[in-house]
XYZ file of C-alpha atoms in Angstrom:
659
model
C 0.000 0.000 0.000
C 1.402 3.401 -1.023
C 1.418 5.892 1.812
C 1.821 9.632 1.833
C 5.222 9.301 3.465
C 6.526 7.026 0.716
C 5.320 9.448 -1.940
C 7.063 12.293 -0.144
C 10.335 10.324 -0.020
C 10.096 9.537 -3.747
C 9.501 13.197 -4.530
C 12.573 14.198 -2.538
C 14.673 11.618 -4.367
C 13.526 12.985 -7.703
C 14.341 16.528 -6.684
C 17.952 15.579 -6.064
C 18.295 14.582 -9.714
C 17.066 17.885 -11.052
C 19.776 20.209 -12.398
C 19.359 23.943 -12.599
C 19.332 25.690 -15.944
C 19.613 29.310 -16.976
C 17.589 31.236 -19.468
C 19.352 32.423 -22.640
C 21.434 35.492 -21.945
C 21.148 35.038 -18.172
C 23.804 32.407 -17.465
C 26.457 33.554 -14.964
C 30.075 33.931 -16.016
C 32.850 32.998 -13.619
C 35.919 35.239 -13.656
C 39.288 34.681 -12.060
C 42.587 36.487 -11.894
C 45.634 35.309 -13.805
C 47.057 33.709 -10.653
C 43.892 31.657 -10.182
C 43.311 30.772 -13.810
C 43.982 27.071 -13.548
C 41.229 25.984 -15.897
C 40.243 28.199 -18.821
C 37.010 26.254 -19.284
C 35.585 27.256 -15.890
C 36.583 30.914 -15.607
C 37.663 33.885 -17.656
C 40.203 36.575 -16.993
C 39.390 39.173 -19.627
C 36.188 41.161 -19.090
C 34.780 42.428 -22.399
C 33.277 45.913 -22.276
C 30.750 46.661 -25.009
C 29.377 50.010 -26.133
C 25.845 50.563 -27.374
C 24.140 53.354 -29.263
C 23.923 56.892 -27.879
C 20.493 58.452 -27.394
C 18.844 61.383 -25.654
C 15.449 62.471 -24.390
C 15.690 65.629 -26.503
C 15.655 63.693 -29.774
C 14.220 60.412 -31.042
C 17.240 59.860 -33.318
C 20.000 57.675 -31.769
C 23.488 57.264 -33.216
C 26.140 54.583 -33.185
C 29.177 54.884 -30.938
C 31.621 55.614 -33.759
C 29.389 58.373 -35.141
C 30.884 60.863 -32.648
C 34.528 59.963 -33.366
C 35.248 58.211 -30.076
C 37.966 55.614 -29.657
C 36.988 52.451 -31.520
C 38.358 48.996 -32.155
C 37.731 46.180 -34.629
C 33.922 46.083 -34.987
C 33.973 42.782 -36.870
C 34.093 41.112 -33.453
C 30.713 42.547 -32.511
C 28.295 40.119 -30.840
C 25.486 38.737 -32.981
C 22.275 40.715 -32.475
C 18.878 39.055 -32.541
C 15.919 40.325 -34.546
C 14.449 42.270 -31.640
C 17.705 44.143 -31.006
C 17.997 45.138 -34.667
C 14.386 46.346 -34.826
C 14.824 48.336 -31.605
C 18.000 49.877 -33.003
C 20.510 48.448 -30.541
C 24.043 48.425 -31.954
C 26.374 46.634 -29.547
C 30.042 46.992 -30.477
C 33.314 45.999 -28.728
C 35.118 48.805 -26.954
C 38.870 49.551 -26.853
C 38.868 49.511 -23.037
C 40.919 46.578 -21.721
C 39.721 45.077 -18.435
C 41.101 42.045 -16.631
C 39.543 40.561 -13.522
C 40.982 41.871 -10.227
C 43.564 44.008 -12.060
C 43.234 47.635 -11.049
C 44.190 50.226 -13.641
C 45.543 53.487 -12.273
C 45.436 55.746 -15.314
C 45.573 54.338 -18.822
C 45.163 56.035 -22.181
C 42.746 54.681 -24.750
C 43.579 56.871 -27.740
C 44.221 60.459 -28.762
C 42.125 62.305 -31.345
C 43.585 65.367 -33.062
C 41.550 67.969 -34.911
C 42.956 70.575 -37.315
C 41.363 73.878 -38.225
C 42.422 73.513 -41.860
C 40.708 70.136 -42.213
C 36.930 70.383 -42.913
C 36.447 66.761 -41.840
C 38.014 67.507 -38.449
C 35.770 70.522 -37.957
C 32.723 68.416 -38.832
C 33.650 65.787 -36.225
C 34.259 68.464 -33.604
C 30.888 70.041 -34.332
C 29.251 66.612 -33.958
C 30.752 66.336 -30.473
C 29.358 69.728 -29.527
C 25.966 68.826 -30.993
C 25.885 65.636 -28.904
C 26.764 67.534 -25.722
C 24.202 70.269 -26.431
C 21.436 67.664 -26.876
C 22.673 65.672 -23.853
C 23.374 62.408 -25.686
C 24.253 59.568 -23.342
C 26.577 56.572 -23.550
C 25.206 53.095 -22.864
C 27.878 50.568 -21.966
C 27.474 46.867 -21.205
C 29.714 44.769 -18.975
C 28.982 41.110 -18.173
C 25.530 41.493 -19.755
C 24.703 44.310 -17.331
C 24.389 48.025 -18.026
C 27.225 50.125 -16.671
C 25.472 52.590 -14.374
C 26.130 56.177 -13.402
C 24.910 56.795 -9.836
C 24.322 60.266 -8.427
C 22.196 61.942 -5.773
C 18.677 63.121 -6.535
C 17.190 65.834 -4.278
C 20.114 65.270 -1.880
C 18.360 62.235 -0.469
C 18.051 59.355 -2.880
C 20.689 57.859 -5.146
C 19.583 57.319 -8.715
C 21.535 54.890 -10.881
C 21.113 55.671 -14.550
C 21.866 53.088 -17.235
C 23.589 55.790 -19.283
C 25.997 58.636 -18.680
C 26.410 61.864 -20.672
C 29.119 62.293 -23.283
C 29.650 65.840 -22.075
C 27.819 68.965 -21.053
C 27.153 72.522 -22.083
C 27.047 75.330 -19.538
C 23.562 76.835 -19.476
C 21.935 79.522 -17.387
C 18.602 77.781 -16.916
C 19.769 74.189 -16.424
C 23.446 73.801 -15.626
C 24.103 70.089 -16.223
C 27.862 70.574 -15.812
C 27.733 71.526 -12.133
C 27.752 67.976 -10.654
C 30.927 67.048 -12.550
C 32.747 70.188 -13.679
C 33.376 73.280 -11.568
C 31.741 75.900 -13.756
C 32.000 78.972 -11.554
C 34.122 80.822 -14.095
C 33.061 78.942 -17.217
C 31.319 81.092 -19.818
C 27.749 80.325 -20.787
C 27.723 78.098 -23.843
C 31.062 76.407 -23.080
C 31.344 72.708 -23.951
C 33.116 70.198 -21.674
C 33.759 66.698 -22.988
C 33.862 63.758 -20.569
C 36.984 62.062 -21.858
C 37.821 60.141 -18.672
C 35.870 57.459 -16.790
C 36.406 55.912 -13.370
C 35.071 52.348 -13.541
C 34.244 50.602 -10.269
C 33.559 46.852 -10.584
C 32.100 44.940 -7.646
C 32.248 41.145 -7.561
C 30.946 38.359 -5.377
C 33.354 35.572 -4.459
C 31.340 32.395 -3.898
C 32.271 29.121 -2.272
C 32.614 25.797 -4.040
C 29.419 24.505 -2.430
C 27.499 27.484 -3.815
C 28.698 27.457 -7.429
C 30.000 23.965 -7.950
C 33.483 25.363 -8.529
C 35.662 27.311 -6.142
C 38.292 29.939 -6.869
C 38.990 31.102 -3.345
C 40.213 34.673 -3.209
C 41.154 34.723 -6.897
C 37.736 34.425 -8.549
C 34.136 35.549 -8.480
C 31.120 36.826 -10.366
C 30.470 40.450 -11.247
C 27.470 41.989 -9.489
C 27.785 45.651 -10.512
C 29.759 48.028 -12.711
C 29.512 51.730 -11.914
C 31.096 54.628 -13.713
C 31.996 58.224 -12.918
C 32.632 60.390 -15.975
C 35.070 63.273 -15.761
C 36.514 65.973 -17.978
C 40.320 66.125 -17.758
C 42.676 68.137 -19.907
C 45.732 65.890 -20.315
C 48.696 68.173 -20.994
C 51.289 65.392 -20.912
C 50.159 62.479 -23.064
C 53.255 60.410 -22.320
C 52.592 60.366 -18.559
C 48.918 60.795 -17.806
C 47.735 62.279 -14.534
C 44.097 61.322 -13.946
C 44.034 63.092 -10.571
C 44.237 66.449 -12.314
C 40.790 67.871 -12.657
C 41.347 70.714 -15.097
C 38.289 70.349 -17.344
C 38.654 69.824 -21.078
C 36.821 72.618 -22.868
C 36.036 72.193 -26.547
C 36.967 75.343 -28.498
C 34.188 77.141 -30.310
C 36.170 77.129 -33.558
C 39.578 76.249 -34.967
C 41.162 78.515 -37.538
C 44.163 78.126 -39.817
C 46.771 75.707 -38.551
C 45.340 75.472 -35.023
C 45.096 71.952 -33.627
C 43.149 70.501 -30.736
C 43.799 67.085 -29.157
C 41.551 64.938 -26.983
C 43.097 62.091 -24.979
C 40.646 59.505 -23.666
C 41.617 57.711 -20.459
C 40.158 55.400 -17.836
C 40.696 54.180 -14.285
C 39.532 50.769 -12.985
C 39.114 49.505 -9.413
C 37.746 46.164 -8.185
C 35.842 45.673 -4.921
C 34.712 42.470 -3.256
C 31.206 42.241 -1.792
C 29.864 38.884 -0.614
C 26.653 40.298 0.883
C 25.002 40.746 -2.533
C 24.404 37.576 -4.513
C 24.702 37.312 -8.272
C 20.980 36.571 -8.620
C 20.153 39.938 -6.981
C 22.552 42.118 -8.914
C 19.809 43.902 -10.900
C 17.985 45.062 -7.765
C 19.951 48.257 -7.209
C 19.196 49.411 -10.773
C 15.489 48.639 -10.732
C 14.897 50.000 -7.233
C 16.541 53.338 -8.010
C 14.529 54.023 -11.158
C 12.663 57.332 -10.863
C 8.906 57.163 -10.377
C 9.065 53.470 -9.456
C 8.631 54.473 -5.821
C 5.056 55.450 -6.635
C 2.593 54.514 -3.939
C 1.654 50.904 -4.610
C -1.403 51.453 -2.491
C -2.734 54.018 -4.986
C -2.167 51.606 -7.887
C -3.941 48.778 -6.110
C -6.675 51.176 -5.051
C -7.314 52.177 -8.678
C -7.411 48.514 -9.678
C -9.910 47.750 -6.947
C -12.082 50.661 -8.118
C -12.005 49.397 -11.713
C -12.864 45.870 -10.597
C -15.637 47.187 -8.354
C -17.160 49.237 -11.185
C -16.903 46.282 -13.541
C -18.607 44.062 -10.998
C -21.396 46.582 -10.506
C -21.933 46.880 -14.254
C -22.087 43.117 -14.624
C -24.451 42.711 -11.665
C -26.871 45.415 -12.825
C -26.822 44.111 -16.360
C -27.470 40.508 -15.335
C -30.284 41.417 -12.948
C -31.996 43.658 -15.523
C -31.620 41.062 -18.230
C -32.979 38.344 -15.966
C -36.124 40.366 -15.325
C -36.529 41.185 -19.028
C -36.204 37.562 -20.103
C -38.593 36.367 -17.395
C -41.171 39.022 -18.380
C -40.945 38.193 -22.091
C -41.341 34.470 -21.443
C -44.344 35.081 -19.166
C -45.942 37.226 -21.846
C -45.550 34.421 -24.396
C -47.142 31.875 -22.060
C -50.075 34.097 -21.094
C -53.414 33.970 -22.841
C -53.596 37.706 -23.479
C -50.481 38.479 -25.436
C -49.192 41.954 -24.765
C -47.340 44.128 -27.204
C -43.607 43.565 -27.361
C -41.233 46.343 -26.364
C -37.523 46.899 -25.761
C -34.756 44.823 -27.261
C -37.069 41.959 -28.247
C -38.701 44.164 -30.877
C -35.573 44.059 -33.065
C -35.142 40.274 -33.014
C -35.822 40.155 -36.745
C -33.074 42.662 -37.563
C -30.427 42.218 -34.903
C -28.420 39.754 -37.014
C -28.808 41.644 -40.275
C -25.299 41.826 -41.889
C -23.647 45.222 -41.410
C -22.424 47.558 -44.089
C -18.770 47.072 -45.068
C -18.821 43.666 -43.449
C -15.672 42.693 -45.332
C -13.648 45.444 -43.642
C -15.072 44.585 -40.237
C -14.123 40.923 -40.701
C -10.596 41.937 -41.746
C -10.205 44.152 -38.654
C -11.479 41.375 -36.395
C -9.061 38.842 -37.874
C -6.089 41.167 -37.401
C -7.345 42.081 -33.924
C -7.432 38.413 -32.952
C -3.856 38.141 -34.212
C -2.753 41.113 -32.084
C -4.632 39.725 -29.064
C -2.879 36.364 -29.354
C 0.491 38.067 -29.817
C -0.039 40.183 -26.687
C -1.195 37.235 -24.614
C 1.724 34.992 -25.618
C 4.315 37.736 -25.128
C 3.006 38.663 -21.678
C 2.878 35.008 -20.657
C 6.535 34.461 -21.566
C 7.469 37.755 -19.906
C 5.769 36.739 -16.665
C 7.710 33.459 -16.715
C 10.991 35.398 -16.846
C 12.038 34.555 -20.392
C 11.884 38.201 -21.497
C 13.733 39.914 -18.662
C 15.756 43.129 -19.269
C 18.948 41.035 -19.202
C 17.796 39.125 -22.282
C 18.070 42.040 -24.702
C 15.773 42.063 -27.690
C 13.861 39.001 -26.530
C 10.618 40.909 -25.981
C 10.426 42.250 -29.537
C 11.627 38.951 -31.011
C 8.923 37.025 -29.153
C 6.252 39.506 -30.256
C 7.281 39.327 -33.920
C 7.452 35.516 -33.945
C 4.085 35.228 -32.182
C 2.488 37.656 -34.642
C 3.818 35.723 -37.635
C 2.694 32.344 -36.324
C -0.752 33.655 -35.379
C -1.527 34.490 -38.997
C -3.589 31.298 -38.995
C -5.786 32.704 -36.203
C -6.310 35.909 -38.196
C -7.418 34.010 -41.295
C -9.717 31.703 -39.332
C -11.507 34.448 -37.381
C -11.887 36.688 -40.429
C -13.261 33.848 -42.541
C -15.763 32.744 -39.888
C -17.084 36.263 -39.319
C -17.239 37.068 -43.023
C -19.078 33.827 -43.775
C -21.621 34.607 -41.040
C -22.321 37.885 -42.883
C -23.205 35.850 -45.963
C -20.105 36.954 -47.817
C -19.043 35.031 -50.897
C -15.827 36.780 -52.000
C -13.568 34.517 -49.975
C -10.469 35.248 -52.079
C -10.748 38.979 -51.429
C -11.295 38.294 -47.734
C -8.113 36.228 -47.445
C -5.998 38.746 -49.361
C -7.293 41.720 -47.395
C -6.818 39.953 -44.061
C -3.212 39.149 -44.836
C -2.377 42.527 -46.412
C -4.394 45.471 -45.063
C -3.468 45.770 -41.374
C 0.087 44.391 -41.683
C 0.518 46.639 -44.736
C -0.507 49.740 -42.763
C 1.972 48.918 -39.989
C 4.808 48.084 -42.373
C 4.193 51.193 -44.490
C 4.387 53.484 -41.450
C 7.448 51.611 -40.220
C 9.142 51.909 -43.614
C 8.475 55.657 -43.776
C 9.995 56.067 -40.296
C 12.966 54.022 -41.438
C 13.516 56.287 -44.453
C 13.766 59.292 -42.123
C 16.245 57.446 -39.905
C 18.285 56.445 -42.962
C 18.425 60.055 -44.055
C 19.680 61.129 -40.624
C 22.304 58.370 -40.466
C 20.785 57.044 -37.249
C 21.663 53.709 -35.677
C 17.928 53.005 -35.329
C 17.625 52.659 -39.114
C 16.895 49.037 -39.974
C 19.400 47.559 -42.450
C 18.071 46.567 -45.854
C 18.806 42.897 -45.136
C 16.641 43.041 -41.997
C 13.803 44.626 -43.976
C 14.038 41.730 -46.409
C 13.949 39.312 -43.472
C 10.791 40.992 -42.127
C 9.174 40.822 -45.570
C 10.154 37.156 -45.803
C 8.473 36.473 -42.450
C 5.378 38.323 -43.622
C 4.972 36.846 -47.106
C 6.738 33.540 -46.505
C 5.200 32.539 -43.182
C 2.349 34.800 -42.055
C 0.501 35.009 -45.394
C 0.499 31.217 -46.008
C -0.673 30.640 -42.444
C -3.453 33.165 -43.000
C -4.543 31.215 -46.091
C -4.503 27.974 -44.102
C -6.553 29.473 -41.274
C -9.053 30.982 -43.718
C -9.359 27.624 -45.503
C -10.456 25.904 -42.305
C -12.664 28.879 -41.397
C -14.599 28.740 -44.667
C -14.945 24.950 -44.441
C -16.727 25.230 -41.087
C -20.504 25.466 -41.021
C -21.964 28.940 -41.074
C -22.788 30.330 -37.653
C -26.452 29.621 -36.952
C -28.096 32.655 -35.414
C -30.796 32.008 -32.776
C -33.416 34.106 -34.614
C -34.275 34.617 -38.245
C -33.722 37.896 -40.074
C -36.698 39.636 -41.679
C -36.531 40.561 -45.329
C -37.643 44.158 -44.775
C -35.534 46.203 -42.339
C -37.332 47.704 -39.382
C -37.408 51.477 -39.064
C -35.298 52.782 -36.197
C -37.054 55.375 -34.012
C -35.466 58.708 -33.197
C -32.685 58.231 -30.675
C -31.931 60.249 -27.581
C -28.545 61.846 -27.079
C -26.927 59.079 -25.030
C -28.073 56.304 -27.389
C -26.739 57.936 -30.541
C -23.651 56.510 -32.217
C -21.019 59.191 -31.552
C -21.688 59.727 -27.801
C -21.801 55.973 -27.260
C -18.484 55.448 -29.014
C -16.847 58.308 -27.115
C -18.080 57.027 -23.741
C -17.076 53.461 -24.504
C -13.329 54.080 -24.160
C -13.307 56.035 -20.885
C -13.412 53.162 -18.408
C -10.973 50.862 -20.282
C -8.479 53.710 -20.551
C -8.834 54.391 -16.836
C -7.357 51.013 -15.992
C -4.277 51.321 -18.211
C -3.084 54.923 -18.002
C -0.861 54.281 -14.963
C 0.979 51.457 -16.702
C 1.044 53.507 -19.880
C 3.291 56.050 -18.183
C 5.899 53.376 -17.367
C 5.707 51.899 -20.868
C 6.272 55.278 -22.520
C 9.178 55.934 -20.167
C 10.803 52.681 -21.239
C 10.321 53.552 -24.913
C 11.395 57.205 -24.936
C 13.356 57.821 -21.702
C 15.764 54.827 -21.735
C 14.287 53.314 -18.590
C 13.799 49.611 -18.017
C 10.361 48.071 -17.781
C 10.210 44.979 -15.609
C 6.730 44.892 -13.993
C 5.351 42.281 -16.390
C 3.268 40.541 -13.735
C 1.432 43.750 -12.958
C 1.098 44.469 -16.692
C -0.508 41.063 -17.221
C -3.004 41.833 -14.447
C -3.806 45.168 -16.062
C -4.263 43.415 -19.417
C -6.783 41.010 -17.879
C -8.664 43.931 -16.319
C -8.600 45.713 -19.683
C -10.201 42.697 -21.360
C -12.915 42.510 -18.688
C -13.593 46.238 -18.741
C -13.756 46.461 -22.546
C -16.138 43.507 -22.635
C -18.516 44.748 -19.955
C -18.559 48.350 -21.177
C -19.362 47.291 -24.739
C -22.063 44.878 -23.585
C -23.687 47.572 -21.458
C -23.744 50.119 -24.305
C -25.016 47.477 -26.725
C -27.855 46.614 -24.343
C -28.908 50.269 -24.119
C -28.906 50.596 -27.903
C -30.973 47.443 -28.380
C -33.469 48.629 -25.794
C -33.755 51.845 -27.830
C -34.619 49.636 -30.855
C -31.336 50.427 -32.633
C -30.050 47.184 -34.119
C -26.923 48.574 -35.839
C -24.606 47.147 -33.214
C -21.904 45.442 -35.301
C -19.590 48.368 -36.004
C -20.689 50.196 -32.859
C -19.507 47.287 -30.690
C -16.109 47.366 -32.386
C -15.735 51.142 -32.216
C -17.006 51.552 -28.639
C -14.132 49.649 -27.092
C -11.784 50.577 -29.939
C -12.208 54.248 -29.000
C -9.837 53.538 -26.113
C -7.097 53.960 -28.710
C -8.230 57.564 -29.198
C -7.633 58.266 -25.514
C -4.292 56.519 -25.838
C -3.311 58.913 -28.629
C -4.355 61.931 -26.554
C -2.273 60.658 -23.637
C 0.750 60.168 -25.906
C 0.374 63.774 -27.064
C 0.214 64.878 -23.422
C 3.350 62.863 -22.663
C 5.146 64.439 -25.624
C 4.327 67.970 -24.450
C 4.955 67.534 -20.723
C 7.679 64.892 -20.384
C 9.876 65.196 -23.480
C 12.003 68.112 -24.654
C 11.849 67.276 -28.359
C 11.969 70.321 -30.629
C 13.297 69.265 -34.063
C 10.830 68.336 -36.795
C 12.361 64.944 -37.633
C 12.101 63.682 -34.045
C 8.540 64.971 -33.759
C 7.598 63.191 -36.987
C 9.213 59.962 -35.788
C 7.536 60.133 -32.374
C 4.042 60.538 -33.787
C 4.741 58.008 -36.539
C 5.624 55.297 -34.045
C 2.720 56.447 -31.859
C 0.311 55.912 -34.758
C 1.567 52.339 -35.147
C 1.001 51.676 -31.455
C -2.428 53.339 -31.474
C -3.553 51.407 -34.572
C -2.571 48.059 -33.062
C -4.274 48.998 -29.794
C -7.401 49.974 -31.761
C -7.528 46.522 -33.353
C -6.924 44.846 -29.990
C -9.575 46.637 -27.949
C -12.091 46.725 -30.802
C -11.868 42.966 -31.248
C -12.252 42.345 -27.516
C -15.400 44.480 -27.357
C -16.922 43.002 -30.517
C -16.389 39.380 -29.468
C -17.939 40.021 -26.061
C -20.906 41.818 -27.610
C -21.325 39.112 -30.257
C -21.513 36.460 -27.549
C -23.910 38.600 -25.495
C -26.366 39.242 -28.346
C -26.449 35.583 -29.371
C -26.956 34.569 -25.755
C -29.904 36.836 -24.917
C -31.807 36.090 -28.124
C -31.289 32.354 -27.719
C -33.086 32.228 -24.339
C -36.158 34.234 -25.362
C -39.088 32.571 -27.098
C -39.714 34.209 -30.453
C -42.599 33.374 -32.818
């Protein structure tokens, strides 16, 4: 006889056989000094330092590291970037900085750049440096798959660790960004100071053999943080550098004739041991110091509770009212003296009449189902930890792959809906489903890419990647859409619970709140109310170089969004049917889809209040990418509302006795 104790013992024995695994891009790297490097297969001595693109909050256009004439090395050794990194515009390149584990570097030169006044190319490069400092472009370095952070005090109380550090600064009257680093008491307004020196502080954790499976003693460990302090130093003696001298390096306004100007880049490295912080917790200090993440969690939860409470009230009122209506209608049918029908039962002969432009509605619903599946799959993998910030580009890669593979769902849903409308042009339906919505997104994306190409930005997608995206679209997504549509058209037509009359019923004059436009405008208020808090964090991660990591909370908000869109659309649809208005097909889609309109308004508000973008190209790019996001969100929310309303209408008319 098997007992509980024996099962528990067997479970423990199985657990001992389980070996831990690490997600891609998250595996730890063991480092050791040259004295402790006994086995090259278990530890490394050289620490590669990679540089990424430079960006700023004052412009949407990022640039590659070599664009500003910094010290570079052989870029053929660059790590392979995945599809998501290329689409997001990440350009990770090896740096010329040489770092070895536990080897402090006092003051080492990287390279020296010389600029001549008689050389137009030199003047152009010098002007690029000043342009980058004026727009506050920031470096983004990567060490051991972690961002190199720049930590400084905020409001003299809290330390904020930024994942980027400025390439320099310009002295300004209104906002003096040079003060924390350069003494600018006597510096003229408009002076440029280049940060040509960095102090790199690397902290490591030295684990025991029982903890890691391999022990290095005092000579090895794992890196848990890399912090940097930029400085501006004018090196007068390039043969013997003195990094303790703090005379700032001011970029001249102009070089004339045979004048020359030299910039020597240098660095200083120190290693510190810290066994109190484990390798698995090394991201905590970055995520906890992000600005605005210390928002009151109670207020967020309170808003969620309010949204859930309102949704519950809407559902309860709707169900109770419907229950009374159905009971009254059924009693009237069973009674001897039949009374005159009223309310939503009056339109039973027209409620399933096919809408105008049913082909377009079916195409939108198919693409919306594709976006819904993509969002659900991506959030599920993100909640499981596969798409963490350490795994760069994984989020966009997962979304693109999910969208391509869900082409079959788009074709199936579009075909089923179109067939229920009595449509016969199945070839046009398949072609439009596979081309219209993806074509709109790709066209906007291609136009944005042309602007980035013209500006020489690192965010411009290479031509080979564009071909790869087209190959995924036409080679995988379109055939899957055809397959899904094939099975959708082979299924039996959806049988509606009531028959449709041949002559349409006349719709009485509607009051203000039951008309189309007010209903559509009101339909997006409540769904937007449950996402605008998370929307702020998402926009910060897109435009302010901050990391987004609250995927569990985002998944909860997504579930609430689905519930709220469904209940709001059902409630508005019920009011319209009670007013004897049976044109609910498009209205159901647009009522919840109007949430995208509020999203666009919020993005405009964010652009005006949070960003300092002034140039026309960046403004065009911002609103171009915003239109892509708003269009996809329109398809998502519209499909959610329509499907809920479609189920609701079929349900209520199937439980009422109709002659």
